[in-house]
PDB file of C-alpha atoms in Angstrom:
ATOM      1  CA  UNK F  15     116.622 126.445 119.862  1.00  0.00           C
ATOM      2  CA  UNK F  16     115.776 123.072 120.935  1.00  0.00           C
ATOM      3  CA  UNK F  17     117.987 121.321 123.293  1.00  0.00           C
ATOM      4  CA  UNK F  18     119.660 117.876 121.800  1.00  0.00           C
ATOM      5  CA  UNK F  19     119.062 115.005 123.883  1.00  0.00           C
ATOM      6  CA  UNK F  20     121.785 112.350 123.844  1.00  0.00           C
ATOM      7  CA  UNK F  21     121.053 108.644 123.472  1.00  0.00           C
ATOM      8  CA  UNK F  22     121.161 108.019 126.982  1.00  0.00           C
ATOM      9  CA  UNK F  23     118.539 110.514 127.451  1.00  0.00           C
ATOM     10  CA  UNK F  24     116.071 108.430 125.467  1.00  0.00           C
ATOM     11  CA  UNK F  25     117.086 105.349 126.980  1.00  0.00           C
ATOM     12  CA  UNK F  26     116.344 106.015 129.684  1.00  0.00           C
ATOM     13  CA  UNK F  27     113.278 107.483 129.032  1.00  0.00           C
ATOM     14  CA  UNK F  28     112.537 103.772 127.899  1.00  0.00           C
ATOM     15  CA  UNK F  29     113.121 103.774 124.341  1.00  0.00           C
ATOM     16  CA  UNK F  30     115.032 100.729 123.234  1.00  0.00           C
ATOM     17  CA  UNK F  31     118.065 100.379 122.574  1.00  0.00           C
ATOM     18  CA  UNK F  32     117.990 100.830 118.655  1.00  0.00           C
ATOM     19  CA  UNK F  33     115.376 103.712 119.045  1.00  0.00           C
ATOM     20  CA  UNK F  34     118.084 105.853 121.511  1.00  0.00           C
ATOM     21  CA  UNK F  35     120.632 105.414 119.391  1.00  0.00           C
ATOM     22  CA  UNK F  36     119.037 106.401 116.344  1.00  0.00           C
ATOM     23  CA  UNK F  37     117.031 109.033 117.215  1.00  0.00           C
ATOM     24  CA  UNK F  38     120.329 111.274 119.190  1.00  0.00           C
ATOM     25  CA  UNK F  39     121.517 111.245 115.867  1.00  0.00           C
ATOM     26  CA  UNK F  40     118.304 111.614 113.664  1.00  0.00           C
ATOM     27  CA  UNK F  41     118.882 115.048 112.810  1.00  0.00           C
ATOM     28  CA  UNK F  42     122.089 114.678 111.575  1.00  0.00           C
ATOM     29  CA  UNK F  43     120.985 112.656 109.207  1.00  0.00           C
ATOM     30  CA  UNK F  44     118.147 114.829 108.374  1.00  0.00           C
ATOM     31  CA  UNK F  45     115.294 112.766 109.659  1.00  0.00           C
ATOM     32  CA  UNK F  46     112.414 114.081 112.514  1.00  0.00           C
ATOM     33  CA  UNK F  47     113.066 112.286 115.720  1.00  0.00           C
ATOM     34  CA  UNK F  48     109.604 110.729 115.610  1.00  0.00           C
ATOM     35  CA  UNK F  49     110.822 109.135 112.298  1.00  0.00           C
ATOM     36  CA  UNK F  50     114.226 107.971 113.431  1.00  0.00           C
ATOM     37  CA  UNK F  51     111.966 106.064 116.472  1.00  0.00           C
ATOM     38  CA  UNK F  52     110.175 104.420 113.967  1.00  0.00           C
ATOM     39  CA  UNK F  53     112.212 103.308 111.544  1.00  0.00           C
ATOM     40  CA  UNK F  54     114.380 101.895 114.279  1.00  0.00           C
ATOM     41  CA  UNK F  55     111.515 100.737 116.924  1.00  0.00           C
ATOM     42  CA  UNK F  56     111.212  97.233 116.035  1.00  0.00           C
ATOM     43  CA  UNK F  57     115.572  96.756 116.183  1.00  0.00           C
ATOM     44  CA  UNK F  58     115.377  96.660 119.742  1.00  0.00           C
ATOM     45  CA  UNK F  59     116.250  94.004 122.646  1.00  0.00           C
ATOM     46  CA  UNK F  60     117.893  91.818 119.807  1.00  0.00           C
ATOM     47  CA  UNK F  61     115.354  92.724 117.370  1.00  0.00           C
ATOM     48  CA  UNK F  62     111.942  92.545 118.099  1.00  0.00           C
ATOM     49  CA  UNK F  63     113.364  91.006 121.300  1.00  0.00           C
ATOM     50  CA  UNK F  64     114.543  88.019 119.877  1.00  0.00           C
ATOM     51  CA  UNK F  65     117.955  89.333 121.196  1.00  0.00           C
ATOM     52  CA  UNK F  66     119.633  88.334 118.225  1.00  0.00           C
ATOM     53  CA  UNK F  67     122.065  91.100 116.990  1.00  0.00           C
ATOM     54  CA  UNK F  68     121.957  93.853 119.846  1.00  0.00           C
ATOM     55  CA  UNK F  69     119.555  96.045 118.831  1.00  0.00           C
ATOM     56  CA  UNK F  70     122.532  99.180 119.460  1.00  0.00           C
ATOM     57  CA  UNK F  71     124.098  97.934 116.750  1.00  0.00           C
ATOM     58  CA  UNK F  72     121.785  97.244 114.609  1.00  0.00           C
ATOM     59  CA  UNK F  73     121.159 101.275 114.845  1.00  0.00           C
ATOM     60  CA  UNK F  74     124.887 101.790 114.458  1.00  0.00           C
ATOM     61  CA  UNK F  75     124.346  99.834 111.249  1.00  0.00           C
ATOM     62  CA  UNK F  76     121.284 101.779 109.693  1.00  0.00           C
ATOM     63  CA  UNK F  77     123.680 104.957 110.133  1.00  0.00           C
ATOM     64  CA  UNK F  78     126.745 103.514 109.100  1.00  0.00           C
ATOM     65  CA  UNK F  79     124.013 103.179 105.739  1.00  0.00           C
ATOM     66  CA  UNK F  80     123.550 106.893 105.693  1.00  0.00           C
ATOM     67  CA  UNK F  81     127.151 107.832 105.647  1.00  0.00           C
ATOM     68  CA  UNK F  82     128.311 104.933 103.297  1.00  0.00           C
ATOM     69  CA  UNK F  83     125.863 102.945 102.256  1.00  0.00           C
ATOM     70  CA  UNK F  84     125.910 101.996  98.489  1.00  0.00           C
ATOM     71  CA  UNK F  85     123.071 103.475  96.246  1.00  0.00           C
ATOM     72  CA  UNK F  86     124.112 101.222  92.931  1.00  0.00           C
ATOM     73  CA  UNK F  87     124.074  97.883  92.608  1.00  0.00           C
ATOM     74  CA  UNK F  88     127.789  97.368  92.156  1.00  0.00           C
ATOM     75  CA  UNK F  89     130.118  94.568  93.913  1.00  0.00           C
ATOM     76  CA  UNK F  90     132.525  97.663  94.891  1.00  0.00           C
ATOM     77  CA  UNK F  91     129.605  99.504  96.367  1.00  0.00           C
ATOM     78  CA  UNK F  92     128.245  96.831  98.392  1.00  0.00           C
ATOM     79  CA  UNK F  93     131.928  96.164  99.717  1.00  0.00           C
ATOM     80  CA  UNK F  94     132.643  98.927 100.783  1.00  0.00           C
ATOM     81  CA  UNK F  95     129.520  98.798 102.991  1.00  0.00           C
ATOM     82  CA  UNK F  96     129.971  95.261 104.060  1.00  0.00           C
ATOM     83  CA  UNK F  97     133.325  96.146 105.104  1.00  0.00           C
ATOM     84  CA  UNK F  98     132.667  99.366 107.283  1.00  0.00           C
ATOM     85  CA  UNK F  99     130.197  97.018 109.248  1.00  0.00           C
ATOM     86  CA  UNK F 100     132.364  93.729 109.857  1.00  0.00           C
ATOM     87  CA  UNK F 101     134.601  96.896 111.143  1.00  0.00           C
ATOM     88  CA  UNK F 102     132.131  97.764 113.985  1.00  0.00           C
ATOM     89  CA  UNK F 103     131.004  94.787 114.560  1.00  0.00           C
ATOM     90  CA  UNK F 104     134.808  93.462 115.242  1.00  0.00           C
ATOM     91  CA  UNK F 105     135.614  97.286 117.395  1.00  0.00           C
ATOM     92  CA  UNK F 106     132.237  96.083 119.183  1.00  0.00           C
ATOM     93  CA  UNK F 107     133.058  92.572 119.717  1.00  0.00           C
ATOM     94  CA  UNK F 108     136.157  93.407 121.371  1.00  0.00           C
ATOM     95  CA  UNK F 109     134.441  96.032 123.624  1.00  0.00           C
ATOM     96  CA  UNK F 110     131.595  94.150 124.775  1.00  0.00           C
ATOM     97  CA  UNK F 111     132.586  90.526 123.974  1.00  0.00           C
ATOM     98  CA  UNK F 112     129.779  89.508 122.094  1.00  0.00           C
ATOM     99  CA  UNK F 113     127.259  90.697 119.110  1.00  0.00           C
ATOM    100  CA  UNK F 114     123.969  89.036 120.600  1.00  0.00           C
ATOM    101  CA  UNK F 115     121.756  90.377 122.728  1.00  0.00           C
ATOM    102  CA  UNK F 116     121.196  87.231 124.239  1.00  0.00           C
ATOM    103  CA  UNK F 117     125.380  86.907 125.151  1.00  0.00           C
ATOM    104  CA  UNK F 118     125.061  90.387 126.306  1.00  0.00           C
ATOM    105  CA  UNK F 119     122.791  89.924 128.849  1.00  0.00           C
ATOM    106  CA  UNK F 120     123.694  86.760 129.685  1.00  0.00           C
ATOM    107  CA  UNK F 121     119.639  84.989 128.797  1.00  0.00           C
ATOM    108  CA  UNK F 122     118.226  82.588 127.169  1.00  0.00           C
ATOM    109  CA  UNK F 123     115.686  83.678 124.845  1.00  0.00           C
ATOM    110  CA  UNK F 124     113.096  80.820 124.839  1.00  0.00           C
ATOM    111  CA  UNK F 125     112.781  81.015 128.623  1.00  0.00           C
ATOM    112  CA  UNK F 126     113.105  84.672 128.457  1.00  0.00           C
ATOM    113  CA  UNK F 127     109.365  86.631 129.150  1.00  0.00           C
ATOM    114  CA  UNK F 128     108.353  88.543 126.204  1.00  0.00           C
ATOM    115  CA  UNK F 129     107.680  91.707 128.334  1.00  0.00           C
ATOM    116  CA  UNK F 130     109.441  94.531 128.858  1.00  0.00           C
ATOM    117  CA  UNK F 131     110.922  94.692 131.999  1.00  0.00           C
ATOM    118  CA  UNK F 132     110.648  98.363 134.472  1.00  0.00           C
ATOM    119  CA  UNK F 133     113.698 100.145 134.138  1.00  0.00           C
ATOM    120  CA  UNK F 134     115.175 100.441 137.512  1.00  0.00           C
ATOM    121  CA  UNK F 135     118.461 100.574 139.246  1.00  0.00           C
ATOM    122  CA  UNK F 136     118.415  97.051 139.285  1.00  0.00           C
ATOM    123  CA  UNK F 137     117.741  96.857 135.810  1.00  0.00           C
ATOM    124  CA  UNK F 138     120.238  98.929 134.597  1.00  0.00           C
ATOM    125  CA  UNK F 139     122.850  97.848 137.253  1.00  0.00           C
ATOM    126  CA  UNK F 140     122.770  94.507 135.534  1.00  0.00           C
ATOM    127  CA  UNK F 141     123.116  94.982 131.844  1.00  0.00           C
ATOM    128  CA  UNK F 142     125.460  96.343 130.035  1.00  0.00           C
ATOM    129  CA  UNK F 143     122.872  98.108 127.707  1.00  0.00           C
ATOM    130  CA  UNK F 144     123.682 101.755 128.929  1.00  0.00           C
ATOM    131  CA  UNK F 145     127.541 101.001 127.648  1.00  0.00           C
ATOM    132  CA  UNK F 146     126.261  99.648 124.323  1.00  0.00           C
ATOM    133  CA  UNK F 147     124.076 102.694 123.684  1.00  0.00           C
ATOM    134  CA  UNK F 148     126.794 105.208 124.723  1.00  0.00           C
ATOM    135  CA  UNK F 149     129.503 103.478 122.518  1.00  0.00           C
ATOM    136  CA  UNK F 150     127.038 102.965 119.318  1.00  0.00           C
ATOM    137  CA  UNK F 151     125.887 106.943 119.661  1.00  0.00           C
ATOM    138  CA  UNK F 152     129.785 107.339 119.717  1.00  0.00           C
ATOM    139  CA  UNK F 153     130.905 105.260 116.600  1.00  0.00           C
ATOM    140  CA  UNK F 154     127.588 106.559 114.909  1.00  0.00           C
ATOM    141  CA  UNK F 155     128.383 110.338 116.031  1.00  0.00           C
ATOM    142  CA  UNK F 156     132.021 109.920 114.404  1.00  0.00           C
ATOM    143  CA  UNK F 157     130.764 108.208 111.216  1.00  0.00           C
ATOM    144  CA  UNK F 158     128.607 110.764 110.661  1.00  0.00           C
ATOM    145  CA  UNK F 159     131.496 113.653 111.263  1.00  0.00           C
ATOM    146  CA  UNK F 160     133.470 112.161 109.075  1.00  0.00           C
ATOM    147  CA  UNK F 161     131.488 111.891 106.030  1.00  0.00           C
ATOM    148  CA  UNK F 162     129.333 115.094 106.351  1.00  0.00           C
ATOM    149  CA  UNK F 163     131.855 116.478 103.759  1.00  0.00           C
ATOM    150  CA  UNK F 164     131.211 113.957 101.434  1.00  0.00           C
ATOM    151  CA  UNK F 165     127.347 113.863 102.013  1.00  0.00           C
ATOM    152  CA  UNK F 166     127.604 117.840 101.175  1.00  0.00           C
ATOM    153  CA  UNK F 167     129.474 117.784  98.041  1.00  0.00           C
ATOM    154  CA  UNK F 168     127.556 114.928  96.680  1.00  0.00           C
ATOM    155  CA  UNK F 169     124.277 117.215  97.240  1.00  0.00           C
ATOM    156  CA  UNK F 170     125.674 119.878  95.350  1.00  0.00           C
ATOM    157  CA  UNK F 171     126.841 118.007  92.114  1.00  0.00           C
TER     158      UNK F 171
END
């Protein structure tokens, strides 16, 4: 059996942000771990680096979609979306103070280089990016918990 590896594990294996998050949970969602780093590779630092929404989150988000995201077009579908998200974004807000990237790490993005930057002790020492990741895998871990039930008996109708 293959061992899990947590989001923290891939972050700090240097995956972004978005990627770690994602991919700890990909197979609870039923996707291949390479897939899960795709689809969520360019959501990091901000996405794309542009450290606009924290890229975390924005993983959070694209599984918040898999448990309750709406597959109609209706205004009741959409809401009830829309409204799990403001939810995490407001428990997130209060944790970390802030929904940017840019707030987060304290940066301005148009002086900011474009690079990567080596993952050290430094590096991690001064961002609160491991506490994002742990608390999105969190959140995304219970959302998924909690509506594997429904998931189930909606395959089987």
């Amino acid at each position: 059996m293959k061992e899990e590896r947590s989001a923290l594990d891939f972050f700090h294996e240097g995956y972004s942000c978005a990627q770690s998050v994602f991919a700890a949970n990909a197979s609870r969602m039923g996707l291949e771990t390479e897939t899960a780093l795709r689809l969520a590779a360019g959501l990091g630092a901000g996405i794309g680096r542009m450290r606009l929404t924290c890229g975390a989150f924005c993983a959070l988000v694209l599984a918040a979609g898999y448990c309750r995201g709406n597959t109609t077009g209706s205004a009741e579908d959409k809401e009830r979306i829309y409204a799990l998200v403001q939810r995490l974004a407001e428990e997130f807000r209060a944790e970390f103070g802030a929904l940017s990237c840019a707030e987060l790490l304290h940066t301005d993005p148009a002086t900011e280089s474009t690079r990567p930057q080596e993952r050290t002790a430094a590096y991690y020492a001064a961002r609160p990016c491991e506490r994002c990741v742990a608390f999105c895998d969190d959140a995304a871990k219970r959302l998924l918990e909690e509506t594997a039930g429904d998931r189930i008996t909606k395959q089987h109708k």
